[in-house]
PDB file of C-alpha atoms in Angstrom:
ATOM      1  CA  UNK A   1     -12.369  20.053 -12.471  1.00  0.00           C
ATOM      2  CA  UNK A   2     -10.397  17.152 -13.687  1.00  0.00           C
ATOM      3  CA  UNK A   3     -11.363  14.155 -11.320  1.00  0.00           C
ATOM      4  CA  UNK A   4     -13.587  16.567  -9.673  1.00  0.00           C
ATOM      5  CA  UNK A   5     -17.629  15.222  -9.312  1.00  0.00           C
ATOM      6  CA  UNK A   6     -18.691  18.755  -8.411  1.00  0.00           C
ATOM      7  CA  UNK A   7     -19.393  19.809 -11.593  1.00  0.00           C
ATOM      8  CA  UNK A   8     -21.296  16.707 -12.648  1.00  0.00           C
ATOM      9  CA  UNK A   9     -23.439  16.826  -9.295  1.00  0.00           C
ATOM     10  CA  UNK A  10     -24.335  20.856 -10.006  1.00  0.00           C
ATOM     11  CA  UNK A  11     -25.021  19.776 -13.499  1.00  0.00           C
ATOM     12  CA  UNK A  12     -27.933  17.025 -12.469  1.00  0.00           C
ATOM     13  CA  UNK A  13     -29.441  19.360 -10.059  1.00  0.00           C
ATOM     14  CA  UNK A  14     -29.414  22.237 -12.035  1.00  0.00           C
ATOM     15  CA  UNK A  15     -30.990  20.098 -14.875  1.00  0.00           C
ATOM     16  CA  UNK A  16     -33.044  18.285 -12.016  1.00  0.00           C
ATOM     17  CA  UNK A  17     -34.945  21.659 -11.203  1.00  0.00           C
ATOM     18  CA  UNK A  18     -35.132  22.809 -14.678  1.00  0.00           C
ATOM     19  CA  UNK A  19     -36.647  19.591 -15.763  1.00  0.00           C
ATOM     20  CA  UNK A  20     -38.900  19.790 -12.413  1.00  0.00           C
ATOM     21  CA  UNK A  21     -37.999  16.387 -11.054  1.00  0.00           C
ATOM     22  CA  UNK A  22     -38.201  15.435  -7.600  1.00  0.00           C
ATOM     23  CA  UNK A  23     -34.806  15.810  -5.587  1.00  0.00           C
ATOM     24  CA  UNK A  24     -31.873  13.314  -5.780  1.00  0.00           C
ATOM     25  CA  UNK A  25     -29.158  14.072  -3.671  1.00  0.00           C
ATOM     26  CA  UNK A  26     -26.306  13.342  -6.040  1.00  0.00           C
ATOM     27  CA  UNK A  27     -23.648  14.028  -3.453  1.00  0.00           C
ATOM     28  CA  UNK A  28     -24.427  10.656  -1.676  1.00  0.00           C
ATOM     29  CA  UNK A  29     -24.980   8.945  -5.060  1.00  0.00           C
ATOM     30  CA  UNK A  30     -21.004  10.218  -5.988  1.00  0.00           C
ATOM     31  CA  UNK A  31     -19.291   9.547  -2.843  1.00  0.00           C
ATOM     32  CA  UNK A  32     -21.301   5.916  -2.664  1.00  0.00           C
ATOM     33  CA  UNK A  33     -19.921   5.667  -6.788  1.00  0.00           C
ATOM     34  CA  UNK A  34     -16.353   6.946  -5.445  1.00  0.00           C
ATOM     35  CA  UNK A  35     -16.335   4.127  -2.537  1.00  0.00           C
ATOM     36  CA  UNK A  36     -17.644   1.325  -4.646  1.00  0.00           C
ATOM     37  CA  UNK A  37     -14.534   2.610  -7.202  1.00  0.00           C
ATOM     38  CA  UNK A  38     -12.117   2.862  -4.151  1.00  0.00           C
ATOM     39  CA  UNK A  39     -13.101  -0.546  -3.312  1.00  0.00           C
ATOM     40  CA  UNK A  40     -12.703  -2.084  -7.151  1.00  0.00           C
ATOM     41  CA  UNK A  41      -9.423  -0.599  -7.020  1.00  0.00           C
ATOM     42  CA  UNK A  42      -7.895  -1.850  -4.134  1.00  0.00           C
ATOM     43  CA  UNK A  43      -9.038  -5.176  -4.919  1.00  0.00           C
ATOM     44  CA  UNK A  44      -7.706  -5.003  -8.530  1.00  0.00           C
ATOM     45  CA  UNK A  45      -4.102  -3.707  -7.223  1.00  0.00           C
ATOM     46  CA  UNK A  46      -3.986  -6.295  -4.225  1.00  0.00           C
ATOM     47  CA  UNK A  47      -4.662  -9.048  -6.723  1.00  0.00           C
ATOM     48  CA  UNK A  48      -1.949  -8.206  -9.145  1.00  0.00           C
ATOM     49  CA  UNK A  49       0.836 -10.779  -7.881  1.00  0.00           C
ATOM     50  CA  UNK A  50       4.445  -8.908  -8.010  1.00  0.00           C
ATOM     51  CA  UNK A  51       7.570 -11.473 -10.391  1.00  0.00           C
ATOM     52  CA  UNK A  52      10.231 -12.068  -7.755  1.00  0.00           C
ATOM     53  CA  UNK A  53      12.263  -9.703  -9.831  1.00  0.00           C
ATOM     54  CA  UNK A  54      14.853  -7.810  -7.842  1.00  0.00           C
ATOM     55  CA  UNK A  55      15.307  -4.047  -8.213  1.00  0.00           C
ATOM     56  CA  UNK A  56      17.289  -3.334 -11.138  1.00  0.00           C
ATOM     57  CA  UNK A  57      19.650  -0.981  -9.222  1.00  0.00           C
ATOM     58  CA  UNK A  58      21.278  -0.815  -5.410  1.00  0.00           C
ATOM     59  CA  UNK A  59      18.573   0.566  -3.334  1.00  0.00           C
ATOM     60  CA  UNK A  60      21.167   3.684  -2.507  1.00  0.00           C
ATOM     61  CA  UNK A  61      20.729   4.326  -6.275  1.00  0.00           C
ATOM     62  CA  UNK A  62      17.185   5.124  -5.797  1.00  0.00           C
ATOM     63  CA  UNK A  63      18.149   7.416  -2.506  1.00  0.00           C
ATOM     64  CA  UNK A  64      17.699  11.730  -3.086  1.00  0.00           C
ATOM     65  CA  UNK A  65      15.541  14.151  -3.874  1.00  0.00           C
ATOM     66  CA  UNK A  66      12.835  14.398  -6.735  1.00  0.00           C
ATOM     67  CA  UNK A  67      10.711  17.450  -7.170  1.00  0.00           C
ATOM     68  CA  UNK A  68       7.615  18.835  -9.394  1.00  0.00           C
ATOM     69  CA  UNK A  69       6.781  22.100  -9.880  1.00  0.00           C
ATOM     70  CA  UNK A  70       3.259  21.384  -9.071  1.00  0.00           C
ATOM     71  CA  UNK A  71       3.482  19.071  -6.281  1.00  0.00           C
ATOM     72  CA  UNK A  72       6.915  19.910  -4.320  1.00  0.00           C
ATOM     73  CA  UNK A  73       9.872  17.638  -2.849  1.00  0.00           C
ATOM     74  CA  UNK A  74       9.799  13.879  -2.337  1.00  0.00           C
ATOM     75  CA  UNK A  75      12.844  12.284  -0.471  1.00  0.00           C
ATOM     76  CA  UNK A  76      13.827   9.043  -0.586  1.00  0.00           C
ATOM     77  CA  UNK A  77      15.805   7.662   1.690  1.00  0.00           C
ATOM     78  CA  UNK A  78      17.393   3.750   2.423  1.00  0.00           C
ATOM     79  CA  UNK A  79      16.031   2.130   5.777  1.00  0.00           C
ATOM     80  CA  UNK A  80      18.081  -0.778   6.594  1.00  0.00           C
ATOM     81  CA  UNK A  81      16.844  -3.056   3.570  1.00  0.00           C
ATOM     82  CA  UNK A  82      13.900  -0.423   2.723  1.00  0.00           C
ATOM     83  CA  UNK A  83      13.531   2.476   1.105  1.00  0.00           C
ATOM     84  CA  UNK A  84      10.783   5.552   2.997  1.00  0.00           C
ATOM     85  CA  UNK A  85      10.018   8.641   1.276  1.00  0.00           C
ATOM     86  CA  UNK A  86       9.045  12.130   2.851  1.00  0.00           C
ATOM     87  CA  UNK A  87       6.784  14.118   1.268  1.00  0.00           C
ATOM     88  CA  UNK A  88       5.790  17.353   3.243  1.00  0.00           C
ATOM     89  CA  UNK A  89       4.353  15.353   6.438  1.00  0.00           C
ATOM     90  CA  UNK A  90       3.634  12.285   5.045  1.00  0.00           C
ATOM     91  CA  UNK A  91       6.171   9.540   6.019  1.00  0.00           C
ATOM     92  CA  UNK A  92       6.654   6.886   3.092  1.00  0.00           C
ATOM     93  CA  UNK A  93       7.481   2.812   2.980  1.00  0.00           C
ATOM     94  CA  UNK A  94       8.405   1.988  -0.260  1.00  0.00           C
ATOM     95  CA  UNK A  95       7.841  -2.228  -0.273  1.00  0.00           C
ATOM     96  CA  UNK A  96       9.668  -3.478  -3.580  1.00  0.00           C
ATOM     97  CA  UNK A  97       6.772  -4.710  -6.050  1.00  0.00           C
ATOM     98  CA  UNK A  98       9.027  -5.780  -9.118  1.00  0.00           C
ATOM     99  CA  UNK A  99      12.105  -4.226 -10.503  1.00  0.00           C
ATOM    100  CA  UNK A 100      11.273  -0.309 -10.625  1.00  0.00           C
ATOM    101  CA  UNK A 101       8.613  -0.461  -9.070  1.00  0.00           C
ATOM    102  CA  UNK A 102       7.753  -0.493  -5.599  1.00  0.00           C
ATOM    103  CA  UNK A 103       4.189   0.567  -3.282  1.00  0.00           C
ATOM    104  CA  UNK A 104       4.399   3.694  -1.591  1.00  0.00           C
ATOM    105  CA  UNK A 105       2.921   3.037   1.862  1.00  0.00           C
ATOM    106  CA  UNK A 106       1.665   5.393   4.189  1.00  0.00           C
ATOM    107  CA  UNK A 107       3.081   5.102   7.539  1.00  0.00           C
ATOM    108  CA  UNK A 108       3.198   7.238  11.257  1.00  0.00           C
ATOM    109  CA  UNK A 109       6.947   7.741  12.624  1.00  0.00           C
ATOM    110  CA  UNK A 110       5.379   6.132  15.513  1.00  0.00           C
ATOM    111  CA  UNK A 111       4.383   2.807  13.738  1.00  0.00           C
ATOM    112  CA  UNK A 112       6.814  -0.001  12.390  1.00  0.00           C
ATOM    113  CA  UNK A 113       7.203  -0.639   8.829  1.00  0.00           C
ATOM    114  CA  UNK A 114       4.962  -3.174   7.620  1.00  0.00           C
ATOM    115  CA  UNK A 115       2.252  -3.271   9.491  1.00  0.00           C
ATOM    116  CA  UNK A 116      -0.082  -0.672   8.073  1.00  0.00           C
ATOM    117  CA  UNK A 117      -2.333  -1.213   5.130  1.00  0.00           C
ATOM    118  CA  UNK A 118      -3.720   2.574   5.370  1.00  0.00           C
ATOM    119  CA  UNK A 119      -3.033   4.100   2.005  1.00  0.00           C
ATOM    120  CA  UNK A 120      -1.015   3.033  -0.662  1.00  0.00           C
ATOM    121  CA  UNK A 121      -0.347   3.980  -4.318  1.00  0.00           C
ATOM    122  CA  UNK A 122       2.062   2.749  -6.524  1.00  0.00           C
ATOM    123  CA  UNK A 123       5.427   4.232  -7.436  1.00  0.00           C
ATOM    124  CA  UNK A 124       8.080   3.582 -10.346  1.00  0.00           C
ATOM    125  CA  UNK A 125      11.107   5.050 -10.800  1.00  0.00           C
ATOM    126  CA  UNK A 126      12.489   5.508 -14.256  1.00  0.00           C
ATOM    127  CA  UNK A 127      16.033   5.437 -16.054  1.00  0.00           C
ATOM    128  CA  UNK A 128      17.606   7.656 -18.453  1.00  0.00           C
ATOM    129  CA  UNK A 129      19.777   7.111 -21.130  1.00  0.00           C
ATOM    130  CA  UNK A 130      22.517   6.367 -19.657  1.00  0.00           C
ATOM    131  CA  UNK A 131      21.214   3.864 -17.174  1.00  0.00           C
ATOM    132  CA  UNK A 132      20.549   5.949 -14.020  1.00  0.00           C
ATOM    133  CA  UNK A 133      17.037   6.617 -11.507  1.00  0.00           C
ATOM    134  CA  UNK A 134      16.136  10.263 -12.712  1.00  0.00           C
ATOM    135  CA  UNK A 135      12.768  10.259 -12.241  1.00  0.00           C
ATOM    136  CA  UNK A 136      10.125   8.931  -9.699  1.00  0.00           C
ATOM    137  CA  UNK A 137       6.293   8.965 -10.996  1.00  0.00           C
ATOM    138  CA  UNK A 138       3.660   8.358  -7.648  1.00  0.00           C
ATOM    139  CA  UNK A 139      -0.195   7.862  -8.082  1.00  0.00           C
ATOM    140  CA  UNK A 140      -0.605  10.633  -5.595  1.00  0.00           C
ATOM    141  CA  UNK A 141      -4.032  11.314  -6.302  1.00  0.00           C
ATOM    142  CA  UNK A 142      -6.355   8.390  -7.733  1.00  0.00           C
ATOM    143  CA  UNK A 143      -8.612  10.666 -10.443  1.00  0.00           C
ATOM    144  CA  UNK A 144      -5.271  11.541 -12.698  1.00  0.00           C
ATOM    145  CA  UNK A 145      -2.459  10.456 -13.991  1.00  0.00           C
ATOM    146  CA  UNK A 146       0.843   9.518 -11.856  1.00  0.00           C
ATOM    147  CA  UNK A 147       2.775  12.444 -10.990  1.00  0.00           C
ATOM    148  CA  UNK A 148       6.693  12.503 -12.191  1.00  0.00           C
ATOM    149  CA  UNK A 149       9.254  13.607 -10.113  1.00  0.00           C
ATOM    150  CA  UNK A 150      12.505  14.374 -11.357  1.00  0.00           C
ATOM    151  CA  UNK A 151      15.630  13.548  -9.415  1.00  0.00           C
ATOM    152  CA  UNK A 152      17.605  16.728  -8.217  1.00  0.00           C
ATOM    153  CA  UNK A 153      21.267  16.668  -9.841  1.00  0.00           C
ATOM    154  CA  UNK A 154      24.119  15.767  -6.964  1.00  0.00           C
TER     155      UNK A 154
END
């Protein structure tokens, strides 16, 4: 139920009847919550001005394939100057933000990179000991934590 509002919304209305008060309909009241959050959030992330620091490896560094038990297979993969990711059919732009870390943008095959603002979520990709990407963590969902990816050995 983590990140989950059912169980809060059953909770009030069960405690609603028991306490014989009149009805609230705390489904609206959590998605209008959720939207006003949404909304905080976006404006938070698009205010947070990237250092022109460059990636701290070539982009084809940053190129293979990461997976989590949990959540599957991400590929990265270098565009021209970009790097896109595929994850199951979801096509990925990832626009540098500052060294590691870049925004994962949502994007249609049929649409050119840059020029959607639809979803994004922010995506770093972390070094080992000895220097090299071996791990990519996404804020796929918004309720928990980033999710790490680990880079699939060559």
């Amino acid at each position: 139920s983590r990140g989950s509002a059912v169980p809060m919304i059953i909770a009030n209305y069960i405690t609603d009847k028991l306490l014989g008060l009149p009805y609230t309909d705390w489904s609206t009241n959590q998605l209008s919550d959720f939207k006003n959050q949404q909304k905080q959030y976006e404006i938070e992330f698009n205010s947070k001005s990237p250092s022109e620091s460059p990636p701290t490896h070539n982009l084809e560094n940053y190129c293979g394939e990461y997976s989590n038990p949990g959540y599957g297979k991400i590929g990265i993969f270098q565009e021209g100057d970009s790097l896109v990711g595929k994850y199951g059919s979801l096509n990925l732009w990832l626009k540098h933000y500052n060294y590691d870390a870049f925004i994962a943008i949502l994007y249609y095959s049929n649409q050119t990179l840059g020029k959607i603002d639809v979803w994004n979520r922010q995506a770093v990709f972390i070094q080992n000991a000895k220097g090299e990407i071996s791990k990519l963590t996404i804020l796929l969902e918004r309720q928990v934590d980033p999710i790490i990816f680990e880079k699939t050995i060559e």
